[in-house]
Amino acid sequence: MLAPILLHSQSMLSKILSAGLIGIDAYPVEVEVDIAPGIARWTTVGLPESSVRESQERVIAAIRNSGYHFHRRRITINLAPADIKKEGTAFDLPIAVGLLASSELIDRQKIGRILMAGELSLHGEIKPITGALSIALMARKKKIPSLILPEKNVSEASVVSDVTLFGVRHLSDIVQHLTDEKKLEPAIPTPFSFEDGPSFSADFSEVKGQFQAKRVLEIAAAGGHNLLMMGPPGSGKTMLAERLPTILPPMEFEEALETTKVYSVVGQLDGRRSLLKERPFRSPHHTISDAGLAGGGAHPRPGEVSLAHNGVLFLDELTEFKKNVLEILRQPLESNKMTISRALTSVTFPARFMLVASMNPCRCGYLGSRRRPCTCSPEQIDHYRTRISGPLMDRIDLQIEVPPVEYKDLAGSGACESSSEIRKRVNRARLIQKERFQRHKVYCNSQMKGQLIQKFCSLDREGARILEQAVETLGLSARAYDRILKVARTIADLKSSEQISASHLAEAVQYRVLDRSFKG
């Protein structure tokens, strides 16, 4: 237990580095702590939100219960830059250390080049924060040599090299480290490896029949294409979609880094893994709000489209979603990002995902079925299908009908192709794309735009004739035209063909036949 520290009559000022979050990126915050003579009071400036203002009680109790004392004086906390709103509890730790430094318990010269962030409990324990990975990346970019984070955040931040990282459990650990009483051990950097990749309980070998649907899912996985499956209840649409992650290729390091940053910001990392290695699979319920899907709130946070970044967003029963919610998808499907604007700020979240959706052909679900008659009127069918707008359908590359499974397929005992076999073909196609796009910031065929489409999707005379006929017959838009070319490119890659042939293009065209069934 240390004796109380008596303050000098003059003001004592300390500065310490911390970080805030804008979107999924961190920015440096300088925490200035000034203790001056006068009537005891605590003032926090620099646009603090309620969680930051409430740090006063947490910090005072944490310092007291950690065995340190200081006389209450006029305390001013400034969080710079002062024109950006500060939120969250990560400023607890730097404020507490700044108070102790201003009380001359800690040498102020030692804290100048250390970045700290952490939430304090009333006992002085340091709780985990959100966005630790983003903070570590910012520290490396700003060439800040040392970083102190809660121990439970070390695993995610340890993948960032060139920064000396310390994980701490208690406020006293930091004080002892800075006073050379007991030095902290730096965290060991965690190399990223795919060797212990994800394991799946589901497999494509469990899906009976539906050979065309499996083929289309393979194409979607190989090229990162959006997919719509339409069929009656019980035809296996959801079962197929849930097995899509089992054939997706592993993420590149940069993809894993981007995805982990999103989950770190929303606090959905379990604290045991450094980076996410499996591609996300998000399946929100159809009652989701527009803010839940796109992100938002008073302090914008990522929504489902960003949580599905570099993975799959599965919308089961697509027509049951509110129409205004579905229309939100148009921007991220085109730009691969989600921008949320508020009165004082604008935040952009990454949103590069595969959209996989399923729906019934009509409200009763049995339009065109040979087993049960449809009870819907033509007007009801039109109303049901027009809940999906033409512009949204334009952005879906692959559109197929999933018929009921035949009895012979259900009762058959023959072995079906496993996910590992399909994944091998998908990985081969992705390797071709990786080599093709190595000079471009593109990971798969679906992300091609403009000049890349012209360069890598050239057609011979027969292919051009087939595509011209499809455009005229189906009334396709320019966007749909480009998407057919990208799907054809993926089909050619699965065949290891450098040139898109007429057969590749014809197959791609047949996966847009639902365009004729929808209005708009």
Short mmCIF file of C-alpha atoms in Angstrom, two decimals:
data_model
loop_
_atom_site.label_atom_id
_atom_site.label_comp_id
_atom_site.label_asym_id
_atom_site.label_seq_id
_atom_site.Cartn_x
_atom_site.Cartn_y
_atom_site.Cartn_z
CA MET A 1 0.00 0.00 0.00
CA LEU A 2 1.50 3.29 -1.08
CA ALA A 3 1.21 6.41 0.99
CA PRO A 4 -0.97 9.28 -0.24
CA ILE A 5 0.70 11.52 -2.76
CA LEU A 6 0.70 15.22 -1.88
CA LEU A 7 0.30 17.47 -4.87
CA HIS A 8 2.33 20.59 -5.44
CA SER A 9 0.54 23.90 -5.47
CA GLN A 10 1.04 24.23 -9.22
CA SER A 11 -0.91 22.40 -11.91
CA MET A 12 0.37 18.93 -12.88
CA LEU A 13 -0.23 17.82 -16.46
CA SER A 14 0.33 14.42 -18.07
CA LYS A 15 -0.30 13.15 -21.59
CA ILE A 16 -0.92 9.60 -22.69
CA LEU A 17 -1.90 8.01 -26.00
CA SER A 18 -5.11 6.06 -26.53
CA ALA A 19 -7.43 5.34 -29.45
CA GLY A 20 -11.02 5.72 -30.59
CA LEU A 21 -13.01 4.04 -33.34
CA ILE A 22 -14.65 5.42 -36.45
CA GLY A 23 -16.38 2.60 -38.27
CA ILE A 24 -13.98 -0.33 -38.08
CA ASP A 25 -10.82 1.81 -38.09
CA ALA A 26 -9.05 3.30 -35.10
CA TYR A 27 -7.67 6.80 -34.78
CA PRO A 28 -5.22 8.18 -32.18
CA VAL A 29 -6.58 10.05 -29.17
CA GLU A 30 -4.35 12.06 -26.85
CA VAL A 31 -5.62 11.90 -23.27
CA GLU A 32 -4.49 14.95 -21.30
CA VAL A 33 -4.95 14.85 -17.53
CA ASP A 34 -4.52 18.04 -15.52
CA ILE A 35 -4.71 18.20 -11.70
CA ALA A 36 -4.80 21.77 -10.38
CA PRO A 37 -5.38 23.39 -6.98
CA GLY A 38 -8.92 24.42 -6.23
CA ILE A 39 -12.30 23.04 -5.29
CA ALA A 40 -12.54 19.33 -6.04
CA ARG A 41 -14.32 18.68 -9.33
CA TRP A 42 -13.98 16.48 -12.40
CA THR A 43 -14.44 17.83 -15.93
CA THR A 44 -14.12 15.80 -19.13
CA VAL A 45 -13.94 17.70 -22.41
CA GLY A 46 -13.45 16.65 -26.02
CA LEU A 47 -17.00 15.60 -26.99
CA PRO A 48 -17.31 12.66 -24.55
CA GLU A 49 -20.40 10.46 -24.71
CA SER A 50 -22.15 9.21 -21.56
CA SER A 51 -19.99 6.07 -21.28
CA VAL A 52 -16.87 8.26 -21.28
CA ARG A 53 -18.28 10.75 -18.79
CA GLU A 54 -19.22 7.90 -16.46
CA SER A 55 -15.57 6.82 -16.33
CA GLN A 56 -15.07 9.22 -13.40
CA GLU A 57 -16.64 6.86 -10.86
CA ARG A 58 -15.00 3.75 -12.34
CA VAL A 59 -11.54 5.30 -12.41
CA ILE A 60 -11.66 6.74 -8.89
CA ALA A 61 -12.90 3.44 -7.42
CA ALA A 62 -10.36 1.41 -9.41
CA ILE A 63 -7.45 3.56 -8.23
CA ARG A 64 -8.63 3.42 -4.62
CA ASN A 65 -9.27 -0.33 -4.62
CA SER A 66 -5.89 -0.95 -6.25
CA GLY A 67 -4.15 0.60 -3.23
CA TYR A 68 -3.31 4.00 -4.66
CA HIS A 69 -4.54 7.33 -3.36
CA PHE A 70 -4.50 10.93 -4.49
CA HIS A 71 -6.01 14.07 -3.06
CA ARG A 72 -9.10 15.22 -4.93
CA ARG A 73 -8.42 18.53 -6.67
CA ARG A 74 -9.70 20.21 -9.79
CA ILE A 75 -9.29 17.51 -12.42
CA THR A 76 -9.63 18.23 -16.13
CA ILE A 77 -9.55 15.46 -18.74
CA ASN A 78 -9.17 16.49 -22.38
CA LEU A 79 -9.62 13.99 -25.21
CA ALA A 80 -8.00 15.30 -28.37
CA PRO A 81 -8.92 15.76 -31.17
CA ALA A 82 -11.79 17.59 -29.54
CA ASP A 83 -14.01 17.74 -32.66
CA ILE A 84 -14.71 13.97 -32.81
CA LYS A 85 -17.20 12.33 -30.48
CA LYS A 86 -15.64 9.84 -28.09
CA GLU A 87 -17.58 6.78 -26.97
CA GLY A 88 -16.87 3.52 -25.22
CA THR A 89 -15.01 2.53 -22.08
CA ALA A 90 -11.52 2.11 -23.56
CA PHE A 91 -10.43 5.49 -22.15
CA ASP A 92 -10.73 4.29 -18.52
CA LEU A 93 -7.20 2.92 -18.43
CA PRO A 94 -5.34 5.90 -19.94
CA ILE A 95 -7.30 8.30 -17.73
CA ALA A 96 -6.34 6.32 -14.62
CA VAL A 97 -2.67 6.13 -15.61
CA GLY A 98 -2.74 9.84 -16.47
CA LEU A 99 -4.09 10.64 -12.99
CA LEU A 100 -1.35 8.60 -11.35
CA ALA A 101 1.29 10.25 -13.55
CA SER A 102 -0.04 13.71 -12.70
CA SER A 103 0.19 12.68 -9.04
CA GLU A 104 3.88 11.87 -9.65
CA LEU A 105 3.44 8.21 -8.82
CA ILE A 106 4.49 7.32 -12.38
CA ASP A 107 7.26 8.99 -14.38
CA ARG A 108 5.49 11.03 -17.06
CA GLN A 109 8.40 10.56 -19.44
CA LYS A 110 7.76 6.80 -19.61
CA ILE A 111 4.21 7.04 -20.87
CA GLY A 112 4.82 9.34 -23.81
CA ARG A 113 5.21 6.62 -26.47
CA ILE A 114 2.90 3.94 -25.06
CA LEU A 115 -0.64 3.55 -26.34
CA MET A 116 -3.16 2.23 -23.79
CA ALA A 117 -6.78 1.19 -23.96
CA GLY A 118 -8.93 -0.76 -21.53
CA GLU A 119 -12.04 -0.71 -19.36
CA LEU A 120 -11.62 -0.65 -15.59
CA SER A 121 -13.73 -2.48 -13.05
CA LEU A 122 -14.26 -1.01 -9.60
CA HIS A 123 -11.64 -3.47 -8.29
CA GLY A 124 -9.03 -2.27 -10.77
CA GLU A 125 -9.31 -5.27 -13.08
CA ILE A 126 -8.94 -4.49 -16.77
CA LYS A 127 -11.81 -5.73 -18.89
CA PRO A 128 -11.70 -6.42 -22.65
CA ILE A 129 -12.66 -3.76 -25.16
CA THR A 130 -13.95 -3.75 -28.72
CA GLY A 131 -11.77 -2.90 -31.70
CA ALA A 132 -8.45 -4.12 -30.26
CA LEU A 133 -7.27 -5.38 -33.65
CA SER A 134 -8.01 -2.01 -35.28
CA ILE A 135 -6.12 -0.25 -32.48
CA ALA A 136 -3.08 -2.49 -32.97
CA LEU A 137 -3.10 -1.85 -36.73
CA MET A 138 -3.32 1.89 -36.14
CA ALA A 139 -0.41 1.72 -33.65
CA ARG A 140 1.75 0.00 -36.27
CA LYS A 141 0.77 2.52 -38.94
CA LYS A 142 1.61 5.45 -36.63
CA LYS A 143 4.89 3.75 -35.61
CA ILE A 144 3.91 3.69 -31.93
CA PRO A 145 6.40 1.24 -30.40
CA SER A 146 4.41 -0.12 -27.42
CA LEU A 147 0.80 -1.06 -26.86
CA ILE A 148 -0.94 -2.04 -23.61
CA LEU A 149 -4.29 -3.84 -23.93
CA PRO A 150 -6.47 -6.04 -21.73
CA GLU A 151 -5.15 -9.59 -21.56
CA LYS A 152 -8.29 -10.99 -23.20
CA ASN A 153 -7.66 -8.82 -26.28
CA VAL A 154 -4.08 -10.00 -26.78
CA SER A 155 -4.90 -12.95 -29.05
CA GLU A 156 -6.56 -10.80 -31.72
CA ALA A 157 -3.97 -8.00 -31.54
CA SER A 158 -0.94 -10.30 -31.52
CA VAL A 159 -1.16 -10.91 -35.29
CA VAL A 160 0.06 -7.34 -35.82
CA SER A 161 3.84 -7.27 -36.10
CA ASP A 162 6.30 -4.43 -35.38
CA VAL A 163 4.44 -3.41 -32.20
CA THR A 164 5.50 -4.51 -28.71
CA LEU A 165 2.26 -5.70 -27.14
CA PHE A 166 1.61 -6.12 -23.42
CA GLY A 167 -1.48 -7.81 -22.01
CA VAL A 168 -2.55 -6.74 -18.51
CA ARG A 169 -5.09 -7.98 -15.99
CA HIS A 170 -5.00 -5.30 -13.31
CA LEU A 171 -4.19 -1.62 -12.95
CA SER A 172 -1.43 -2.48 -10.47
CA ASP A 173 0.34 -4.52 -13.21
CA ILE A 174 0.78 -1.36 -15.27
CA VAL A 175 1.95 0.73 -12.32
CA GLN A 176 4.55 -1.89 -11.38
CA HIS A 177 5.68 -2.08 -15.01
CA LEU A 178 6.07 1.68 -15.38
CA THR A 179 7.84 2.05 -12.00
CA ASP A 180 10.22 -0.85 -12.88
CA GLU A 181 8.98 -2.81 -9.88
CA LYS A 182 7.84 -5.76 -11.98
CA LYS A 183 8.21 -5.68 -15.74
CA LEU A 184 5.52 -7.08 -17.99
CA GLU A 185 6.42 -9.77 -20.51
CA PRO A 186 5.69 -8.83 -24.13
CA ALA A 187 3.08 -10.94 -25.89
CA ILE A 188 4.42 -13.47 -28.38
CA PRO A 189 3.30 -12.63 -31.94
CA THR A 190 0.83 -15.14 -33.36
CA PRO A 191 1.57 -16.22 -36.95
CA PHE A 192 -1.49 -16.72 -39.11
CA SER A 193 -1.97 -20.17 -40.59
CA PHE A 194 -4.77 -22.04 -42.33
CA GLU A 195 -3.45 -25.45 -41.32
CA ASP A 196 -6.03 -25.84 -38.56
CA GLY A 197 -8.90 -24.65 -40.70
CA PRO A 198 -12.59 -24.92 -39.84
CA SER A 199 -14.37 -28.24 -39.54
CA PHE A 200 -18.01 -28.67 -40.57
CA SER A 201 -20.71 -30.93 -39.19
CA ALA A 202 -22.74 -30.68 -42.42
CA ASP A 203 -21.72 -32.03 -45.82
CA PHE A 204 -23.03 -32.01 -49.39
CA SER A 205 -23.04 -35.81 -49.38
CA GLU A 206 -26.18 -35.53 -47.22
CA VAL A 207 -28.13 -33.78 -49.98
CA LYS A 208 -30.16 -36.21 -52.06
CA GLY A 209 -30.72 -35.36 -55.70
CA GLN A 210 -30.78 -31.65 -56.68
CA PHE A 211 -27.84 -32.08 -59.06
CA GLN A 212 -28.43 -28.80 -60.88
CA ALA A 213 -28.68 -26.89 -57.60
CA LYS A 214 -25.38 -28.41 -56.44
CA ARG A 215 -23.79 -27.42 -59.73
CA VAL A 216 -25.00 -23.84 -59.35
CA LEU A 217 -23.75 -23.65 -55.73
CA GLU A 218 -20.35 -24.85 -56.96
CA ILE A 219 -20.28 -22.08 -59.57
CA ALA A 220 -21.36 -19.53 -56.96
CA ALA A 221 -18.59 -20.63 -54.58
CA ALA A 222 -15.98 -20.67 -57.33
CA GLY A 223 -16.71 -17.13 -58.49
CA GLY A 224 -18.26 -15.50 -55.41
CA HIS A 225 -21.58 -15.00 -57.21
CA ASN A 226 -24.96 -14.04 -55.74
CA LEU A 227 -27.62 -16.73 -55.94
CA LEU A 228 -31.42 -17.00 -55.74
CA MET A 229 -33.13 -20.38 -55.33
CA MET A 230 -36.88 -20.61 -55.94
CA GLY A 231 -38.84 -23.74 -55.18
CA PRO A 232 -41.68 -25.25 -53.15
CA PRO A 233 -41.42 -25.94 -49.41
CA GLY A 234 -39.28 -28.95 -48.55
CA SER A 235 -37.26 -28.99 -51.77
CA GLY A 236 -34.00 -28.47 -49.87
CA LYS A 237 -33.22 -24.79 -50.47
CA THR A 238 -32.19 -24.05 -46.89
CA MET A 239 -30.29 -27.32 -46.61
CA LEU A 240 -28.28 -26.46 -49.72
CA ALA A 241 -27.52 -22.93 -48.57
CA GLU A 242 -26.34 -24.08 -45.13
CA ARG A 243 -23.79 -26.35 -46.80
CA LEU A 244 -22.35 -23.62 -49.01
CA PRO A 245 -19.65 -22.69 -46.42
CA THR A 246 -18.30 -26.26 -46.63
CA ILE A 247 -17.14 -25.69 -50.22
CA LEU A 248 -15.95 -22.09 -49.98
CA PRO A 249 -12.19 -21.52 -50.33
CA PRO A 250 -10.13 -20.40 -47.32
CA MET A 251 -9.74 -16.67 -46.82
CA GLU A 252 -6.64 -14.81 -47.85
CA PHE A 253 -4.77 -13.11 -45.00
CA GLU A 254 -6.05 -9.65 -45.95
CA GLU A 255 -9.61 -10.98 -46.13
CA ALA A 256 -9.27 -12.57 -42.69
CA LEU A 257 -7.88 -9.32 -41.31
CA GLU A 258 -10.78 -7.25 -42.68
CA THR A 259 -13.41 -9.70 -41.43
CA THR A 260 -11.86 -9.97 -37.97
CA LYS A 261 -11.81 -6.18 -37.65
CA VAL A 262 -15.58 -6.09 -38.15
CA TYR A 263 -16.18 -8.74 -35.50
CA SER A 264 -13.71 -7.08 -33.15
CA VAL A 265 -15.56 -3.76 -33.36
CA VAL A 266 -18.90 -5.37 -32.46
CA GLY A 267 -17.34 -7.51 -29.71
CA GLN A 268 -18.12 -10.89 -31.28
CA LEU A 269 -14.67 -12.48 -30.98
CA ASP A 270 -14.35 -15.22 -28.38
CA GLY A 271 -10.90 -14.07 -27.21
CA ARG A 272 -9.21 -17.39 -28.04
CA ARG A 273 -8.60 -16.90 -31.76
CA SER A 274 -6.23 -14.47 -33.42
CA LEU A 275 -8.05 -14.13 -36.74
CA LEU A 276 -11.25 -15.62 -38.13
CA LYS A 277 -10.37 -18.37 -40.56
CA GLU A 278 -13.84 -19.50 -41.61
CA ARG A 279 -15.90 -17.32 -43.88
CA PRO A 280 -18.93 -15.84 -42.09
CA PHE A 281 -22.38 -17.28 -42.72
CA ARG A 282 -25.09 -14.90 -41.56
CA SER A 283 -28.77 -15.82 -41.69
CA PRO A 284 -30.90 -13.02 -40.21
CA HIS A 285 -34.61 -13.55 -39.58
CA HIS A 286 -37.06 -11.87 -41.97
CA THR A 287 -38.26 -9.57 -39.16
CA ILE A 288 -34.91 -7.75 -39.14
CA SER A 289 -35.00 -3.96 -39.36
CA ASP A 290 -33.20 -1.85 -41.93
CA ALA A 291 -30.68 -0.74 -39.26
CA GLY A 292 -30.10 -4.36 -38.26
CA LEU A 293 -29.32 -5.32 -41.84
CA ALA A 294 -27.38 -2.27 -43.00
CA GLY A 295 -25.99 -1.06 -39.67
CA GLY A 296 -26.69 2.20 -37.94
CA GLY A 297 -27.80 3.65 -34.64
CA ALA A 298 -26.89 6.90 -32.94
CA HIS A 299 -23.30 5.69 -33.05
CA PRO A 300 -23.21 3.65 -36.28
CA ARG A 301 -22.29 0.01 -35.86
CA PRO A 302 -21.94 -2.71 -38.51
CA GLY A 303 -25.08 -4.56 -39.57
CA GLU A 304 -25.56 -8.02 -41.03
CA VAL A 305 -24.23 -7.01 -44.46
CA SER A 306 -20.90 -6.10 -42.84
CA LEU A 307 -20.85 -9.10 -40.50
CA ALA A 308 -21.12 -11.20 -43.68
CA HIS A 309 -18.06 -9.45 -45.18
CA ASN A 310 -16.02 -11.95 -47.24
CA GLY A 311 -18.65 -14.58 -46.49
CA VAL A 312 -22.30 -15.41 -47.12
CA LEU A 313 -25.48 -13.50 -46.30
CA PHE A 314 -28.36 -15.98 -46.49
CA LEU A 315 -31.89 -14.58 -46.66
CA ASP A 316 -34.35 -17.41 -46.24
CA GLU A 317 -37.90 -16.68 -47.43
CA LEU A 318 -36.74 -13.58 -49.29
CA THR A 319 -40.22 -12.25 -50.02
CA GLU A 320 -41.08 -12.18 -46.30
CA PHE A 321 -38.52 -9.43 -45.69
CA LYS A 322 -39.82 -5.87 -45.74
CA LYS A 323 -39.37 -4.30 -49.13
CA ASN A 324 -37.53 -1.25 -47.77
CA VAL A 325 -35.10 -3.62 -46.01
CA LEU A 326 -34.39 -5.52 -49.22
CA GLU A 327 -33.78 -2.34 -51.19
CA ILE A 328 -30.94 -1.49 -48.80
CA LEU A 329 -29.01 -4.36 -50.35
CA ARG A 330 -28.70 -2.58 -53.67
CA GLN A 331 -25.85 -0.31 -52.59
CA PRO A 332 -23.55 -2.90 -50.95
CA LEU A 333 -24.15 -5.45 -53.71
CA GLU A 334 -22.84 -2.91 -56.21
CA SER A 335 -20.13 -1.08 -54.26
CA ASN A 336 -19.09 -3.76 -51.70
CA LYS A 337 -19.43 -1.26 -48.87
CA MET A 338 -22.15 0.25 -46.71
CA THR A 339 -22.13 3.98 -46.02
CA ILE A 340 -24.20 5.30 -43.12
CA SER A 341 -24.64 9.06 -42.88
CA ARG A 342 -25.65 10.96 -39.80
CA ALA A 343 -25.93 14.68 -39.07
CA LEU A 344 -22.37 14.98 -37.73
CA THR A 345 -20.61 12.03 -39.28
CA SER A 346 -20.51 9.54 -42.12
CA VAL A 347 -19.21 6.01 -41.56
CA THR A 348 -18.36 3.41 -44.18
CA PHE A 349 -18.28 -0.29 -43.34
CA PRO A 350 -16.98 -3.05 -45.66
CA ALA A 351 -19.74 -5.23 -47.12
CA ARG A 352 -18.34 -7.59 -49.75
CA PHE A 353 -20.46 -10.71 -49.44
CA MET A 354 -22.22 -13.41 -51.42
CA LEU A 355 -25.97 -12.97 -51.28
CA VAL A 356 -27.76 -16.32 -51.20
CA ALA A 357 -31.56 -16.14 -51.05
CA SER A 358 -34.41 -18.59 -51.19
CA MET A 359 -38.12 -18.16 -51.83
CA ASN A 360 -41.28 -20.00 -52.78
CA PRO A 361 -42.70 -19.54 -56.29
CA CYS A 362 -45.92 -18.11 -54.83
CA ARG A 363 -47.52 -17.48 -51.45
CA CYS A 364 -48.93 -20.99 -51.07
CA GLY A 365 -45.64 -22.34 -52.39
CA TYR A 366 -46.92 -24.84 -54.96
CA LEU A 367 -47.07 -22.96 -58.25
CA GLY A 368 -46.02 -25.39 -60.99
CA SER A 369 -45.94 -28.37 -58.63
CA ARG A 370 -47.09 -31.74 -59.96
CA ARG A 371 -47.92 -32.94 -56.44
CA ARG A 372 -50.14 -30.22 -55.02
CA PRO A 373 -52.29 -27.64 -56.79
CA CYS A 374 -51.56 -23.92 -56.40
CA THR A 375 -54.34 -21.98 -54.67
CA CYS A 376 -53.06 -18.50 -55.58
CA SER A 377 -54.75 -16.22 -58.12
CA PRO A 378 -52.65 -14.57 -60.86
CA GLU A 379 -52.97 -11.25 -59.01
CA GLN A 380 -51.67 -12.83 -55.79
CA ILE A 381 -48.75 -14.38 -57.65
CA ASP A 382 -47.87 -11.04 -59.24
CA HIS A 383 -48.13 -9.23 -55.91
CA TYR A 384 -45.98 -11.87 -54.21
CA ARG A 385 -43.18 -11.71 -56.76
CA THR A 386 -43.12 -7.95 -57.18
CA ARG A 387 -42.01 -7.64 -53.56
CA ILE A 388 -38.59 -8.24 -55.12
CA SER A 389 -37.72 -5.30 -57.33
CA GLY A 390 -36.17 -5.51 -60.77
CA PRO A 391 -33.00 -3.65 -59.70
CA LEU A 392 -32.42 -6.17 -56.91
CA MET A 393 -32.97 -9.13 -59.26
CA ASP A 394 -30.49 -7.50 -61.64
CA ARG A 395 -27.81 -7.84 -58.98
CA ILE A 396 -28.32 -11.59 -58.50
CA ASP A 397 -26.01 -13.49 -60.83
CA LEU A 398 -27.51 -16.97 -60.58
CA GLN A 399 -31.25 -17.64 -60.48
CA ILE A 400 -32.52 -21.21 -60.45
CA GLU A 401 -35.63 -23.24 -59.74
CA VAL A 402 -35.25 -25.99 -57.13
CA PRO A 403 -37.92 -28.66 -57.81
CA PRO A 404 -39.12 -31.20 -55.25
CA VAL A 405 -36.79 -34.15 -54.74
CA GLU A 406 -37.88 -37.28 -56.59
CA TYR A 407 -38.68 -40.41 -54.57
CA LYS A 408 -35.97 -42.43 -56.30
CA ASP A 409 -33.37 -39.90 -55.15
CA LEU A 410 -34.70 -39.85 -51.59
CA ALA A 411 -34.77 -43.64 -51.36
CA GLY A 412 -31.51 -44.17 -53.22
CA SER A 413 -28.54 -45.51 -51.29
CA GLY A 414 -25.85 -44.41 -53.71
CA ALA A 415 -23.05 -42.21 -52.44
CA CYS A 416 -23.36 -38.50 -53.20
CA GLU A 417 -20.40 -36.23 -53.89
CA SER A 418 -18.88 -34.86 -50.69
CA SER A 419 -18.07 -31.26 -49.88
CA SER A 420 -14.33 -31.96 -49.94
CA GLU A 421 -14.51 -33.15 -53.55
CA ILE A 422 -16.44 -30.08 -54.63
CA ARG A 423 -14.16 -27.81 -52.64
CA LYS A 424 -11.11 -29.11 -54.53
CA ARG A 425 -12.61 -27.94 -57.82
CA VAL A 426 -13.62 -24.62 -56.28
CA ASN A 427 -10.09 -24.08 -54.94
CA ARG A 428 -8.57 -24.83 -58.35
CA ALA A 429 -10.83 -22.24 -59.95
CA ARG A 430 -9.98 -19.70 -57.25
CA LEU A 431 -6.25 -20.26 -57.79
CA ILE A 432 -6.74 -19.43 -61.47
CA GLN A 433 -8.52 -16.22 -60.45
CA LYS A 434 -5.85 -15.37 -57.88
CA GLU A 435 -3.19 -15.54 -60.58
CA ARG A 436 -5.38 -13.58 -62.99
CA PHE A 437 -6.06 -10.75 -60.58
CA GLN A 438 -2.70 -10.62 -58.79
CA ARG A 439 -2.14 -7.03 -59.98
CA HIS A 440 -5.65 -5.93 -59.11
CA LYS A 441 -7.46 -5.60 -55.78
CA VAL A 442 -9.88 -8.34 -56.77
CA TYR A 443 -10.28 -11.79 -55.19
CA CYS A 444 -12.80 -13.47 -57.47
CA ASN A 445 -14.68 -13.12 -60.77
CA SER A 446 -17.80 -11.56 -59.27
CA GLN A 447 -15.74 -8.51 -58.23
CA MET A 448 -14.69 -7.66 -61.79
CA LYS A 449 -15.85 -4.34 -63.16
CA GLY A 450 -15.51 -2.27 -66.32
CA GLN A 451 -12.16 -2.82 -67.98
CA LEU A 452 -11.49 -6.10 -66.21
CA ILE A 453 -14.66 -7.58 -67.70
CA GLN A 454 -13.63 -6.43 -71.16
CA LYS A 455 -10.13 -7.81 -70.68
CA PHE A 456 -10.92 -11.24 -69.23
CA CYS A 457 -14.39 -12.00 -70.65
CA SER A 458 -13.89 -11.74 -74.40
CA LEU A 459 -16.21 -13.85 -76.58
CA ASP A 460 -15.88 -15.58 -79.90
CA ARG A 461 -18.45 -15.04 -82.66
CA GLU A 462 -20.72 -17.90 -81.53
CA GLY A 463 -20.65 -16.74 -77.90
CA ALA A 464 -21.50 -13.18 -78.91
CA ARG A 465 -24.46 -14.47 -80.94
CA ILE A 466 -25.80 -16.47 -77.98
CA LEU A 467 -25.50 -13.52 -75.63
CA GLU A 468 -27.16 -11.13 -78.08
CA GLN A 469 -30.09 -13.50 -78.43
CA ALA A 470 -30.38 -13.84 -74.63
CA VAL A 471 -30.38 -10.08 -74.12
CA GLU A 472 -33.13 -9.63 -76.71
CA THR A 473 -35.25 -12.56 -75.52
CA LEU A 474 -35.02 -11.97 -71.75
CA GLY A 475 -34.86 -8.17 -71.94
CA LEU A 476 -31.69 -8.08 -69.86
CA SER A 477 -30.13 -4.87 -68.57
CA ALA A 478 -26.50 -3.83 -69.02
CA ARG A 479 -25.83 -4.97 -65.45
CA ALA A 480 -27.30 -8.42 -66.13
CA TYR A 481 -25.22 -8.58 -69.33
CA ASP A 482 -22.03 -8.08 -67.31
CA ARG A 483 -23.09 -10.63 -64.72
CA ILE A 484 -23.68 -13.29 -67.34
CA LEU A 485 -20.15 -12.70 -68.62
CA LYS A 486 -18.71 -13.05 -65.13
CA VAL A 487 -20.60 -16.29 -64.50
CA ALA A 488 -19.43 -17.65 -67.86
CA ARG A 489 -15.86 -16.75 -66.87
CA THR A 490 -16.26 -18.80 -63.68
CA ILE A 491 -17.69 -21.77 -65.55
CA ALA A 492 -14.69 -21.64 -67.88
CA ASP A 493 -12.34 -21.50 -64.87
CA LEU A 494 -13.95 -24.63 -63.42
CA LYS A 495 -13.09 -26.30 -66.72
CA SER A 496 -9.56 -24.75 -66.64
CA SER A 497 -10.35 -23.06 -69.95
CA GLU A 498 -8.64 -19.80 -70.87
CA GLN A 499 -11.33 -18.91 -73.41
CA ILE A 500 -15.05 -18.55 -72.70
CA SER A 501 -16.73 -20.94 -75.14
CA ALA A 502 -20.29 -20.96 -76.41
CA SER A 503 -21.17 -23.82 -74.04
CA HIS A 504 -19.94 -21.86 -71.01
CA LEU A 505 -21.99 -18.87 -72.06
CA ALA A 506 -25.10 -20.93 -72.79
CA GLU A 507 -24.94 -22.44 -69.30
CA ALA A 508 -24.56 -19.01 -67.74
CA VAL A 509 -27.58 -17.69 -69.65
CA GLN A 510 -29.87 -20.47 -68.45
CA TYR A 511 -29.25 -19.37 -64.85
CA ARG A 512 -31.08 -16.08 -65.52
CA VAL A 513 -34.36 -17.52 -66.69
CA LEU A 514 -36.23 -16.22 -63.62
CA ASP A 515 -35.82 -12.69 -64.98
CA ARG A 516 -38.89 -13.38 -67.10
CA SER A 517 -40.94 -14.24 -63.99
CA PHE A 518 -40.43 -10.96 -62.18
CA LYS A 519 -41.72 -7.52 -62.99
CA GLY A 520 -39.88 -4.19 -62.69
#
